[in-house]
């Protein structure tokens, strides 16, 4: 392999959505859905490379030597920054990843943030043109919704009404919630897909990198962050009542 060339890493993510019946009638039913998501990220000699075992930065030459001495034992995967972009790459042993028989790398739910922990910061640009910086949003609740694309069978009126109802009910009580939704969709696709109704969140075009940053293993998935930037609740869409039934102050 000629390592002077830019390397392109294709990371397929297979997301499986199991059939589930919601605990409350107003929550939508999510049907079984098999979706394959592929993205390409480029790495060259100038790209920072981190050794997962030590947490230290290594040179491109050291990286190349590790791969040469241990053929097939490692995976190279992007590390997503607060902008949802792959700003560096991590060299990690395959034994530490969830790898399917077909070679697909699954997000490891054990690596997700946990309730009670500060949420790693983010900076998102919404479809409304505004920048949403988590560190500047302290004092407000933040509801993050993680999607693949805004299209059926997952994105429907029923699936978003529970979100808009939750945000609106709290707004009437004087509690402001900044609600954002990540997606693979481009800005043009968002404009076409988002119906003329309140979907309960500000779409964030081309922001699927945040799904990787927070190790989201199924979608739709939601994280509620409190006024101090600490995770208050987490839930897949079928268990959104864990969030919607909270009494926020």
PDB file of C-alpha atoms in Angstrom:
ATOM      1  CA  UNK A   1       0.000   0.000   0.000  1.00  0.00           C
ATOM      2  CA  UNK A   2       1.323   3.455  -0.880  1.00  0.00           C
ATOM      3  CA  UNK A   3       1.028   5.437   2.382  1.00  0.00           C
ATOM      4  CA  UNK A   4       1.966   8.693   0.669  1.00  0.00           C
ATOM      5  CA  UNK A   5      -1.543   8.823  -0.696  1.00  0.00           C
ATOM      6  CA  UNK A   6      -4.514  10.014   1.260  1.00  0.00           C
ATOM      7  CA  UNK A   7      -6.305   7.084   2.849  1.00  0.00           C
ATOM      8  CA  UNK A   8     -10.060   6.890   2.669  1.00  0.00           C
ATOM      9  CA  UNK A   9     -11.760   4.978   5.476  1.00  0.00           C
ATOM     10  CA  UNK A  10     -15.277   3.764   4.798  1.00  0.00           C
ATOM     11  CA  UNK A  11     -17.134   3.097   8.008  1.00  0.00           C
ATOM     12  CA  UNK A  12     -20.418   1.241   7.532  1.00  0.00           C
ATOM     13  CA  UNK A  13     -22.837   1.447  10.426  1.00  0.00           C
ATOM     14  CA  UNK A  14     -25.742  -0.954  10.525  1.00  0.00           C
ATOM     15  CA  UNK A  15     -28.532   0.379  12.674  1.00  0.00           C
ATOM     16  CA  UNK A  16     -31.287  -2.017  13.633  1.00  0.00           C
ATOM     17  CA  UNK A  17     -34.570  -0.831  15.018  1.00  0.00           C
ATOM     18  CA  UNK A  18     -36.572  -3.499  16.830  1.00  0.00           C
ATOM     19  CA  UNK A  19     -40.328  -3.650  16.800  1.00  0.00           C
ATOM     20  CA  UNK A  20     -41.655  -2.165  20.001  1.00  0.00           C
ATOM     21  CA  UNK A  21     -45.017  -1.257  21.464  1.00  0.00           C
ATOM     22  CA  UNK A  22     -45.027   2.025  23.313  1.00  0.00           C
ATOM     23  CA  UNK A  23     -45.962   2.238  26.951  1.00  0.00           C
ATOM     24  CA  UNK A  24     -48.403   5.044  26.256  1.00  0.00           C
ATOM     25  CA  UNK A  25     -50.879   5.284  23.424  1.00  0.00           C
ATOM     26  CA  UNK A  26     -49.719   8.737  22.348  1.00  0.00           C
ATOM     27  CA  UNK A  27     -46.214   7.419  21.616  1.00  0.00           C
ATOM     28  CA  UNK A  28     -45.544   6.069  18.130  1.00  0.00           C
ATOM     29  CA  UNK A  29     -44.835   2.461  17.297  1.00  0.00           C
ATOM     30  CA  UNK A  30     -41.457   1.890  15.692  1.00  0.00           C
ATOM     31  CA  UNK A  31     -41.387  -0.830  13.086  1.00  0.00           C
ATOM     32  CA  UNK A  32     -38.398  -3.022  12.297  1.00  0.00           C
ATOM     33  CA  UNK A  33     -36.002  -1.114  10.110  1.00  0.00           C
ATOM     34  CA  UNK A  34     -32.674  -2.181   8.686  1.00  0.00           C
ATOM     35  CA  UNK A  35     -30.640   0.795   7.594  1.00  0.00           C
ATOM     36  CA  UNK A  36     -27.097   0.877   6.281  1.00  0.00           C
ATOM     37  CA  UNK A  37     -25.209   4.119   6.708  1.00  0.00           C
ATOM     38  CA  UNK A  38     -21.854   4.597   5.003  1.00  0.00           C
ATOM     39  CA  UNK A  39     -19.606   7.632   5.233  1.00  0.00           C
ATOM     40  CA  UNK A  40     -16.092   8.414   4.043  1.00  0.00           C
ATOM     41  CA  UNK A  41     -13.438  10.184   6.098  1.00  0.00           C
ATOM     42  CA  UNK A  42      -9.967  11.065   4.813  1.00  0.00           C
ATOM     43  CA  UNK A  43      -6.667  10.696   6.674  1.00  0.00           C
ATOM     44  CA  UNK A  44      -3.207  11.799   5.556  1.00  0.00           C
ATOM     45  CA  UNK A  45       0.249  12.222   7.098  1.00  0.00           C
ATOM     46  CA  UNK A  46      -0.747  15.496   8.775  1.00  0.00           C
ATOM     47  CA  UNK A  47      -3.859  14.094  10.470  1.00  0.00           C
ATOM     48  CA  UNK A  48      -3.459  13.614  14.254  1.00  0.00           C
ATOM     49  CA  UNK A  49      -3.439   9.916  15.193  1.00  0.00           C
ATOM     50  CA  UNK A  50      -4.147   8.761  18.748  1.00  0.00           C
ATOM     51  CA  UNK A  51      -3.154   5.405  20.217  1.00  0.00           C
ATOM     52  CA  UNK A  52      -6.300   4.267  22.056  1.00  0.00           C
ATOM     53  CA  UNK A  53      -4.267   2.147  24.492  1.00  0.00           C
ATOM     54  CA  UNK A  54      -2.169   5.070  25.771  1.00  0.00           C
ATOM     55  CA  UNK A  55      -4.258   8.091  24.789  1.00  0.00           C
ATOM     56  CA  UNK A  56      -1.125   9.590  23.261  1.00  0.00           C
ATOM     57  CA  UNK A  57      -0.554  11.059  19.826  1.00  0.00           C
ATOM     58  CA  UNK A  58       1.651   8.945  17.568  1.00  0.00           C
ATOM     59  CA  UNK A  59       3.432   9.744  14.332  1.00  0.00           C
ATOM     60  CA  UNK A  60       2.281   8.494  10.968  1.00  0.00           C
ATOM     61  CA  UNK A  61       5.440   6.366  10.786  1.00  0.00           C
ATOM     62  CA  UNK A  62       4.727   4.766  14.187  1.00  0.00           C
ATOM     63  CA  UNK A  63       1.129   4.145  13.111  1.00  0.00           C
ATOM     64  CA  UNK A  64       2.320   2.488   9.906  1.00  0.00           C
ATOM     65  CA  UNK A  65       4.787   0.312  11.838  1.00  0.00           C
ATOM     66  CA  UNK A  66       2.105  -0.910  14.284  1.00  0.00           C
ATOM     67  CA  UNK A  67      -0.107  -1.958  11.382  1.00  0.00           C
ATOM     68  CA  UNK A  68       2.825  -3.676   9.656  1.00  0.00           C
ATOM     69  CA  UNK A  69       3.727  -5.711  12.743  1.00  0.00           C
ATOM     70  CA  UNK A  70       0.120  -6.565  13.619  1.00  0.00           C
ATOM     71  CA  UNK A  71      -1.716  -7.234  10.352  1.00  0.00           C
ATOM     72  CA  UNK A  72      -5.484  -7.363  10.786  1.00  0.00           C
ATOM     73  CA  UNK A  73      -5.378  -6.670  14.541  1.00  0.00           C
ATOM     74  CA  UNK A  74      -6.303  -2.980  14.522  1.00  0.00           C
ATOM     75  CA  UNK A  75      -8.987  -0.650  13.222  1.00  0.00           C
ATOM     76  CA  UNK A  76      -8.512   3.026  12.476  1.00  0.00           C
ATOM     77  CA  UNK A  77     -11.564   5.126  13.236  1.00  0.00           C
ATOM     78  CA  UNK A  78     -12.304   8.863  13.257  1.00  0.00           C
ATOM     79  CA  UNK A  79     -12.676  10.844  16.474  1.00  0.00           C
ATOM     80  CA  UNK A  80     -15.404  13.474  16.234  1.00  0.00           C
ATOM     81  CA  UNK A  81     -14.898  16.898  17.774  1.00  0.00           C
ATOM     82  CA  UNK A  82     -17.458  19.331  19.218  1.00  0.00           C
ATOM     83  CA  UNK A  83     -18.370  20.408  15.680  1.00  0.00           C
ATOM     84  CA  UNK A  84     -19.268  16.839  14.750  1.00  0.00           C
ATOM     85  CA  UNK A  85     -16.260  16.609  12.433  1.00  0.00           C
ATOM     86  CA  UNK A  86     -13.539  13.910  12.322  1.00  0.00           C
ATOM     87  CA  UNK A  87     -10.634  16.059  13.538  1.00  0.00           C
ATOM     88  CA  UNK A  88      -8.356  13.114  14.362  1.00  0.00           C
ATOM     89  CA  UNK A  89      -8.148   9.338  14.089  1.00  0.00           C
ATOM     90  CA  UNK A  90      -7.803   6.669  16.722  1.00  0.00           C
ATOM     91  CA  UNK A  91      -5.924   3.389  16.409  1.00  0.00           C
ATOM     92  CA  UNK A  92      -7.769   0.756  18.399  1.00  0.00           C
ATOM     93  CA  UNK A  93      -7.566  -3.016  18.745  1.00  0.00           C
ATOM     94  CA  UNK A  94     -10.401  -4.866  17.041  1.00  0.00           C
ATOM     95  CA  UNK A  95     -11.005  -6.796  20.255  1.00  0.00           C
ATOM     96  CA  UNK A  96     -12.289  -3.550  21.820  1.00  0.00           C
ATOM     97  CA  UNK A  97     -14.851  -2.902  19.096  1.00  0.00           C
ATOM     98  CA  UNK A  98     -18.240  -4.383  18.306  1.00  0.00           C
ATOM     99  CA  UNK A  99     -17.502  -5.874  14.897  1.00  0.00           C
ATOM    100  CA  UNK A 100     -20.105  -7.883  13.015  1.00  0.00           C
ATOM    101  CA  UNK A 101     -19.368 -10.959  10.930  1.00  0.00           C
ATOM    102  CA  UNK A 102     -19.628  -8.840   7.777  1.00  0.00           C
ATOM    103  CA  UNK A 103     -17.012  -6.404   9.075  1.00  0.00           C
ATOM    104  CA  UNK A 104     -19.412  -3.646  10.082  1.00  0.00           C
ATOM    105  CA  UNK A 105     -18.378  -1.649  13.154  1.00  0.00           C
ATOM    106  CA  UNK A 106     -21.247  -1.028  15.567  1.00  0.00           C
ATOM    107  CA  UNK A 107     -21.395   1.808  18.054  1.00  0.00           C
ATOM    108  CA  UNK A 108     -20.695   0.433  21.518  1.00  0.00           C
ATOM    109  CA  UNK A 109     -23.500   1.568  23.868  1.00  0.00           C
ATOM    110  CA  UNK A 110     -21.160   1.098  26.836  1.00  0.00           C
ATOM    111  CA  UNK A 111     -19.196   4.100  25.576  1.00  0.00           C
ATOM    112  CA  UNK A 112     -22.212   6.421  25.502  1.00  0.00           C
ATOM    113  CA  UNK A 113     -22.411   9.317  27.970  1.00  0.00           C
ATOM    114  CA  UNK A 114     -24.357   8.460  31.126  1.00  0.00           C
ATOM    115  CA  UNK A 115     -27.046  10.184  33.157  1.00  0.00           C
ATOM    116  CA  UNK A 116     -25.443  12.398  35.793  1.00  0.00           C
ATOM    117  CA  UNK A 117     -22.368  13.128  33.664  1.00  0.00           C
ATOM    118  CA  UNK A 118     -21.631  16.419  31.867  1.00  0.00           C
ATOM    119  CA  UNK A 119     -22.372  16.115  28.161  1.00  0.00           C
ATOM    120  CA  UNK A 120     -19.238  16.618  26.040  1.00  0.00           C
ATOM    121  CA  UNK A 121     -19.653  20.021  24.355  1.00  0.00           C
ATOM    122  CA  UNK A 122     -21.089  20.566  20.913  1.00  0.00           C
ATOM    123  CA  UNK A 123     -21.455  23.368  18.383  1.00  0.00           C
ATOM    124  CA  UNK A 124     -24.265  22.814  15.874  1.00  0.00           C
ATOM    125  CA  UNK A 125     -25.611  25.004  13.089  1.00  0.00           C
ATOM    126  CA  UNK A 126     -29.369  24.670  12.703  1.00  0.00           C
ATOM    127  CA  UNK A 127     -31.510  24.853   9.598  1.00  0.00           C
ATOM    128  CA  UNK A 128     -32.543  28.274  10.928  1.00  0.00           C
ATOM    129  CA  UNK A 129     -28.984  29.521  10.375  1.00  0.00           C
ATOM    130  CA  UNK A 130     -28.280  29.915  14.094  1.00  0.00           C
ATOM    131  CA  UNK A 131     -25.269  28.471  15.915  1.00  0.00           C
ATOM    132  CA  UNK A 132     -26.052  26.389  18.996  1.00  0.00           C
ATOM    133  CA  UNK A 133     -23.086  26.175  21.348  1.00  0.00           C
ATOM    134  CA  UNK A 134     -23.761  23.957  24.369  1.00  0.00           C
ATOM    135  CA  UNK A 135     -21.363  25.939  26.537  1.00  0.00           C
ATOM    136  CA  UNK A 136     -23.277  29.150  25.779  1.00  0.00           C
ATOM    137  CA  UNK A 137     -26.633  27.490  26.413  1.00  0.00           C
ATOM    138  CA  UNK A 138     -26.048  26.956  30.133  1.00  0.00           C
ATOM    139  CA  UNK A 139     -29.136  27.963  32.065  1.00  0.00           C
ATOM    140  CA  UNK A 140     -31.442  26.315  29.520  1.00  0.00           C
ATOM    141  CA  UNK A 141     -32.495  22.726  29.031  1.00  0.00           C
ATOM    142  CA  UNK A 142     -31.267  21.059  25.839  1.00  0.00           C
ATOM    143  CA  UNK A 143     -33.053  18.179  24.140  1.00  0.00           C
ATOM    144  CA  UNK A 144     -30.914  16.409  21.548  1.00  0.00           C
ATOM    145  CA  UNK A 145     -32.647  14.095  19.107  1.00  0.00           C
ATOM    146  CA  UNK A 146     -30.476  11.751  17.049  1.00  0.00           C
ATOM    147  CA  UNK A 147     -31.930  10.640  13.707  1.00  0.00           C
ATOM    148  CA  UNK A 148     -30.604   9.150  10.481  1.00  0.00           C
ATOM    149  CA  UNK A 149     -32.832  10.889   7.961  1.00  0.00           C
ATOM    150  CA  UNK A 150     -36.079  12.784   8.202  1.00  0.00           C
ATOM    151  CA  UNK A 151     -38.199  10.314   6.278  1.00  0.00           C
ATOM    152  CA  UNK A 152     -40.626   7.489   6.930  1.00  0.00           C
ATOM    153  CA  UNK A 153     -41.009   5.047   8.572  1.00  0.00           C
ATOM    154  CA  UNK A 154     -39.277   6.713  11.535  1.00  0.00           C
ATOM    155  CA  UNK A 155     -39.927  10.383  10.891  1.00  0.00           C
ATOM    156  CA  UNK A 156     -43.714  10.855  10.951  1.00  0.00           C
ATOM    157  CA  UNK A 157     -46.268  13.224  12.463  1.00  0.00           C
ATOM    158  CA  UNK A 158     -46.786  10.781  15.345  1.00  0.00           C
ATOM    159  CA  UNK A 159     -43.072  10.405  15.983  1.00  0.00           C
ATOM    160  CA  UNK A 160     -42.509  14.152  16.298  1.00  0.00           C
ATOM    161  CA  UNK A 161     -45.742  15.193  18.038  1.00  0.00           C
ATOM    162  CA  UNK A 162     -44.594  13.767  21.365  1.00  0.00           C
ATOM    163  CA  UNK A 163     -41.492  15.943  21.077  1.00  0.00           C
ATOM    164  CA  UNK A 164     -43.305  19.148  20.148  1.00  0.00           C
ATOM    165  CA  UNK A 165     -45.898  18.541  22.885  1.00  0.00           C
ATOM    166  CA  UNK A 166     -43.146  18.125  25.497  1.00  0.00           C
ATOM    167  CA  UNK A 167     -41.352  21.291  24.412  1.00  0.00           C
ATOM    168  CA  UNK A 168     -44.579  23.318  24.230  1.00  0.00           C
ATOM    169  CA  UNK A 169     -45.940  22.125  27.586  1.00  0.00           C
ATOM    170  CA  UNK A 170     -42.736  23.193  29.306  1.00  0.00           C
ATOM    171  CA  UNK A 171     -42.662  26.493  27.444  1.00  0.00           C
ATOM    172  CA  UNK A 172     -46.114  27.286  28.878  1.00  0.00           C
ATOM    173  CA  UNK A 173     -44.710  26.599  32.347  1.00  0.00           C
ATOM    174  CA  UNK A 174     -41.876  29.030  31.706  1.00  0.00           C
ATOM    175  CA  UNK A 175     -39.228  26.355  31.066  1.00  0.00           C
ATOM    176  CA  UNK A 176     -37.264  26.899  27.860  1.00  0.00           C
ATOM    177  CA  UNK A 177     -35.962  23.842  26.038  1.00  0.00           C
ATOM    178  CA  UNK A 178     -33.547  24.139  23.126  1.00  0.00           C
ATOM    179  CA  UNK A 179     -34.454  21.157  20.975  1.00  0.00           C
ATOM    180  CA  UNK A 180     -32.146  20.033  18.143  1.00  0.00           C
ATOM    181  CA  UNK A 181     -32.275  17.079  15.752  1.00  0.00           C
ATOM    182  CA  UNK A 182     -29.241  15.590  14.004  1.00  0.00           C
ATOM    183  CA  UNK A 183     -29.447  13.987  10.581  1.00  0.00           C
ATOM    184  CA  UNK A 184     -27.553  12.850   7.516  1.00  0.00           C
ATOM    185  CA  UNK A 185     -29.818  15.047   5.380  1.00  0.00           C
ATOM    186  CA  UNK A 186     -28.382  18.039   3.550  1.00  0.00           C
ATOM    187  CA  UNK A 187     -29.909  21.487   3.991  1.00  0.00           C
ATOM    188  CA  UNK A 188     -31.880  21.055   0.771  1.00  0.00           C
ATOM    189  CA  UNK A 189     -33.137  17.635   1.848  1.00  0.00           C
ATOM    190  CA  UNK A 190     -34.154  19.025   5.241  1.00  0.00           C
ATOM    191  CA  UNK A 191     -36.164  21.797   3.608  1.00  0.00           C
ATOM    192  CA  UNK A 192     -37.908  19.227   1.472  1.00  0.00           C
ATOM    193  CA  UNK A 193     -38.450  16.652   4.221  1.00  0.00           C
ATOM    194  CA  UNK A 194     -39.517  18.892   7.108  1.00  0.00           C
ATOM    195  CA  UNK A 195     -43.271  19.379   6.777  1.00  0.00           C
ATOM    196  CA  UNK A 196     -44.967  22.694   7.455  1.00  0.00           C
ATOM    197  CA  UNK A 197     -45.619  21.912  11.092  1.00  0.00           C
ATOM    198  CA  UNK A 198     -43.844  22.094  14.412  1.00  0.00           C
ATOM    199  CA  UNK A 199     -41.642  19.004  14.489  1.00  0.00           C
ATOM    200  CA  UNK A 200     -40.457  19.826  17.999  1.00  0.00           C
ATOM    201  CA  UNK A 201     -36.816  20.517  17.131  1.00  0.00           C
ATOM    202  CA  UNK A 202     -34.513  22.591  14.967  1.00  0.00           C
ATOM    203  CA  UNK A 203     -33.077  20.319  12.260  1.00  0.00           C
ATOM    204  CA  UNK A 204     -29.285  20.304  12.017  1.00  0.00           C
ATOM    205  CA  UNK A 205     -28.264  19.383   8.432  1.00  0.00           C
ATOM    206  CA  UNK A 206     -25.338  17.027   7.799  1.00  0.00           C
ATOM    207  CA  UNK A 207     -24.758  16.488  11.508  1.00  0.00           C
ATOM    208  CA  UNK A 208     -24.603  12.698  11.740  1.00  0.00           C
ATOM    209  CA  UNK A 209     -21.085  13.077  13.130  1.00  0.00           C
ATOM    210  CA  UNK A 210     -22.674  13.862  16.504  1.00  0.00           C
ATOM    211  CA  UNK A 211     -24.259  10.405  16.510  1.00  0.00           C
ATOM    212  CA  UNK A 212     -20.696   9.085  16.344  1.00  0.00           C
ATOM    213  CA  UNK A 213     -19.389  11.574  18.906  1.00  0.00           C
ATOM    214  CA  UNK A 214     -21.907  10.445  21.498  1.00  0.00           C
ATOM    215  CA  UNK A 215     -21.807   6.748  20.470  1.00  0.00           C
ATOM    216  CA  UNK A 216     -25.519   6.585  19.687  1.00  0.00           C
ATOM    217  CA  UNK A 217     -26.274   2.931  18.945  1.00  0.00           C
ATOM    218  CA  UNK A 218     -29.926   3.260  17.883  1.00  0.00           C
ATOM    219  CA  UNK A 219     -32.111   5.973  16.453  1.00  0.00           C
ATOM    220  CA  UNK A 220     -34.244   7.908  17.050  1.00  0.00           C
ATOM    221  CA  UNK A 221     -32.604   8.491  20.442  1.00  0.00           C
ATOM    222  CA  UNK A 222     -32.860  11.417  22.849  1.00  0.00           C
ATOM    223  CA  UNK A 223     -30.655  13.031  25.477  1.00  0.00           C
ATOM    224  CA  UNK A 224     -32.000  15.703  27.832  1.00  0.00           C
ATOM    225  CA  UNK A 225     -29.358  18.021  29.302  1.00  0.00           C
ATOM    226  CA  UNK A 226     -30.132  20.165  32.359  1.00  0.00           C
ATOM    227  CA  UNK A 227     -29.346  23.846  32.932  1.00  0.00           C
ATOM    228  CA  UNK A 228     -25.838  22.995  34.173  1.00  0.00           C
ATOM    229  CA  UNK A 229     -24.894  20.934  31.130  1.00  0.00           C
ATOM    230  CA  UNK A 230     -25.370  17.604  32.909  1.00  0.00           C
ATOM    231  CA  UNK A 231     -27.301  14.726  31.344  1.00  0.00           C
ATOM    232  CA  UNK A 232     -30.655  14.464  33.109  1.00  0.00           C
ATOM    233  CA  UNK A 233     -32.260  11.661  31.055  1.00  0.00           C
ATOM    234  CA  UNK A 234     -31.692   9.450  28.014  1.00  0.00           C
ATOM    235  CA  UNK A 235     -34.176   7.350  26.070  1.00  0.00           C
ATOM    236  CA  UNK A 236     -34.900   5.747  22.714  1.00  0.00           C
ATOM    237  CA  UNK A 237     -38.021   7.069  21.016  1.00  0.00           C
ATOM    238  CA  UNK A 238     -40.184   4.184  22.189  1.00  0.00           C
ATOM    239  CA  UNK A 239     -39.404   5.158  25.777  1.00  0.00           C
ATOM    240  CA  UNK A 240     -39.726   8.917  25.337  1.00  0.00           C
ATOM    241  CA  UNK A 241     -42.067   8.982  28.346  1.00  0.00           C
ATOM    242  CA  UNK A 242     -38.922   8.700  30.520  1.00  0.00           C
ATOM    243  CA  UNK A 243     -38.191  12.233  29.376  1.00  0.00           C
ATOM    244  CA  UNK A 244     -41.648  13.690  28.717  1.00  0.00           C
ATOM    245  CA  UNK A 245     -42.932  12.807  32.189  1.00  0.00           C
ATOM    246  CA  UNK A 246     -40.135  14.663  33.984  1.00  0.00           C
ATOM    247  CA  UNK A 247     -41.151  17.736  35.964  1.00  0.00           C
ATOM    248  CA  UNK A 248     -38.704  20.380  34.824  1.00  0.00           C
ATOM    249  CA  UNK A 249     -38.109  23.562  36.796  1.00  0.00           C
TER     250      UNK A 249
END
